[in-house]
Coordinates of C-alpha atoms in Angstrom, one line a residue:
M9 CA -17.5 -44.7 -49.1
D10 CA -14.7 -41.4 -47.6
F11 CA -11.2 -43.2 -48.5
I12 CA -8.6 -41.0 -46.3
P13 CA -4.7 -41.1 -47.4
N14 CA -2.5 -42.6 -44.8
F15 CA -0.4 -39.8 -45.6
V16 CA -3.3 -37.3 -44.6
R17 CA -2.7 -39.1 -41.0
Y18 CA 0.6 -38.3 -41.2
K19 CA 2.2 -35.5 -38.7
I20 CA 4.9 -33.4 -40.3
P21 CA 8.5 -34.0 -38.2
E22 CA 9.1 -31.6 -35.5
H23 CA 11.9 -29.9 -38.3
L24 CA 9.2 -29.6 -41.0
E25 CA 6.6 -27.3 -38.2
P26 CA 6.7 -24.3 -38.4
N27 CA 8.7 -22.2 -35.3
P28 CA 6.1 -21.5 -33.5
V29 CA 7.0 -18.2 -32.7
I30 CA 7.3 -16.7 -35.7
K31 CA 3.5 -17.8 -36.4
G32 CA 3.2 -15.6 -34.4
S33 CA 4.4 -12.5 -35.1
L34 CA 3.0 -13.6 -38.5
T35 CA 0.9 -10.4 -38.2
T36 CA 4.1 -8.0 -36.7
I37 CA 6.9 -9.5 -39.1
I38 CA 4.0 -8.0 -42.5
L39 CA 3.0 -5.1 -40.8
K40 CA 6.9 -3.7 -40.6
L41 CA 7.4 -5.4 -44.1
L42 CA 4.7 -2.5 -44.6
G43 CA 5.9 -0.6 -43.0
E44 CA 8.9 0.7 -44.5
S45 CA 8.7 -0.9 -47.7
G46 CA 4.2 0.9 -48.3
R47 CA 2.8 -1.5 -50.6
M48 CA 4.7 -5.2 -50.6
Y49 CA 2.3 -8.9 -52.8
G50 CA 2.9 -11.3 -51.0
Y51 CA 5.6 -13.7 -53.2
E52 CA 7.4 -10.2 -52.7
M53 CA 6.9 -10.5 -48.4
T54 CA 7.9 -14.0 -48.3
R55 CA 11.2 -12.8 -50.7
A56 CA 11.7 -9.9 -48.5
V57 CA 11.5 -12.2 -45.2
R58 CA 14.0 -15.2 -47.1
D59 CA 16.2 -12.0 -48.3
V60 CA 16.4 -10.2 -44.3
T61 CA 17.2 -13.5 -42.7
K62 CA 19.2 -15.5 -44.6
N63 CA 17.2 -17.7 -44.9
K64 CA 17.0 -18.7 -41.4
M65 CA 12.9 -17.4 -42.1
D66 CA 10.1 -18.4 -44.5
I67 CA 7.1 -17.8 -44.5
T68 CA 5.2 -19.6 -46.7
E69 CA 2.4 -18.8 -48.4
A70 CA -0.8 -20.8 -46.6
A71 CA 0.6 -18.8 -44.3
L72 CA 0.8 -15.1 -45.2
Y73 CA -2.6 -15.0 -47.3
P74 CA -4.4 -16.0 -44.5
A75 CA -2.9 -13.0 -42.5
L76 CA -3.4 -10.3 -45.0
H77 CA -7.0 -11.8 -45.8
K78 CA -7.2 -11.3 -41.6
L79 CA -5.8 -8.0 -41.9
L80 CA -7.8 -6.8 -44.4
D81 CA -11.1 -7.3 -42.5
E82 CA -9.5 -5.3 -40.0
G83 CA -9.0 -3.1 -41.8
L84 CA -4.8 -2.8 -41.1
L85 CA -4.4 -3.2 -45.2
E86 CA -5.6 -1.9 -48.1
T87 CA -5.2 -3.6 -51.0
T88 CA -4.4 -2.0 -55.4
S89 CA -4.7 -4.4 -58.4
E90 CA -2.4 -3.7 -61.4
I91 CA -1.2 -6.1 -64.7
V92 CA 2.4 -6.6 -64.5
D93 CA 3.9 -8.9 -67.0
G94 CA 0.3 -9.7 -68.5
R95 CA -1.1 -10.4 -65.3
M96 CA -3.1 -9.0 -62.0
R97 CA -0.5 -8.3 -59.4
K98 CA -2.0 -7.3 -55.6
Y99 CA -0.1 -4.8 -53.8
Y100 CA -1.0 -4.4 -50.1
S101 CA 0.0 -1.6 -48.0
L102 CA -0.3 -0.6 -44.6
T103 CA -3.8 2.0 -43.7
K104 CA -4.2 5.4 -41.3
K105 CA -4.9 2.7 -38.8
G106 CA -2.5 0.5 -39.7
K107 CA 0.4 2.3 -39.0
K108 CA -0.9 2.8 -35.6
E109 CA -1.0 -1.4 -35.0
T110 CA 1.6 -1.5 -37.1
V111 CA 4.4 0.9 -33.6
F112 CA 2.1 -0.4 -31.2
K113 CA 2.8 -4.6 -32.5
V114 CA 5.9 -3.6 -33.2
N115 CA 6.7 -2.2 -30.0
A116 CA 5.7 -4.5 -28.0
L117 CA 6.9 -7.6 -29.6
K118 CA 10.1 -6.0 -29.1
E119 CA 9.6 -5.4 -25.6
A120 CA 8.5 -9.0 -25.7
L121 CA 12.2 -10.5 -27.8
E122 CA 13.8 -8.1 -24.5
S123 CA 12.3 -10.1 -21.7
L124 CA 12.3 -13.6 -23.8
S125 CA 16.8 -12.4 -24.1
I126 CA 16.8 -11.2 -20.5
I127 CA 15.5 -15.1 -19.3
L128 CA 17.4 -17.7 -21.3
N129 CA 20.8 -15.2 -21.0
S130 CA 20.2 -15.0 -17.1
N131 CA 20.8 -17.6 -14.1
L132 CA 17.7 -19.0 -13.1
S133 CA 18.7 -20.7 -9.8
N134 CA 17.7 -19.1 -7.1
G135 CA 21.0 -20.7 -5.0

């Protein structure tokens, strides 16, 4: 007999759910970080986002690693591994294709954010 605890069915409160704008921009954020840093490991990326945004944005490992694997599968990233402090650490970096895609995605996101800013800061009434 399967037993599913009640907490599995519990809906996460809205204020704790990931921001959909950030979630939809995660690929671009990763590409931008790697474009500027050259190479990074996963935790380093999450820390960089928190630091740059002064803790206003937090990328969880649960969101980050599937996105990294998708980018690897698409040929936009490559990895190297090194032993650091006795532990294996996987570093991610952009491929040539990834560098081109970074420029495209960053520009597209900037344009979208500019358009959103115009809408959010405008009086949209027709009167």
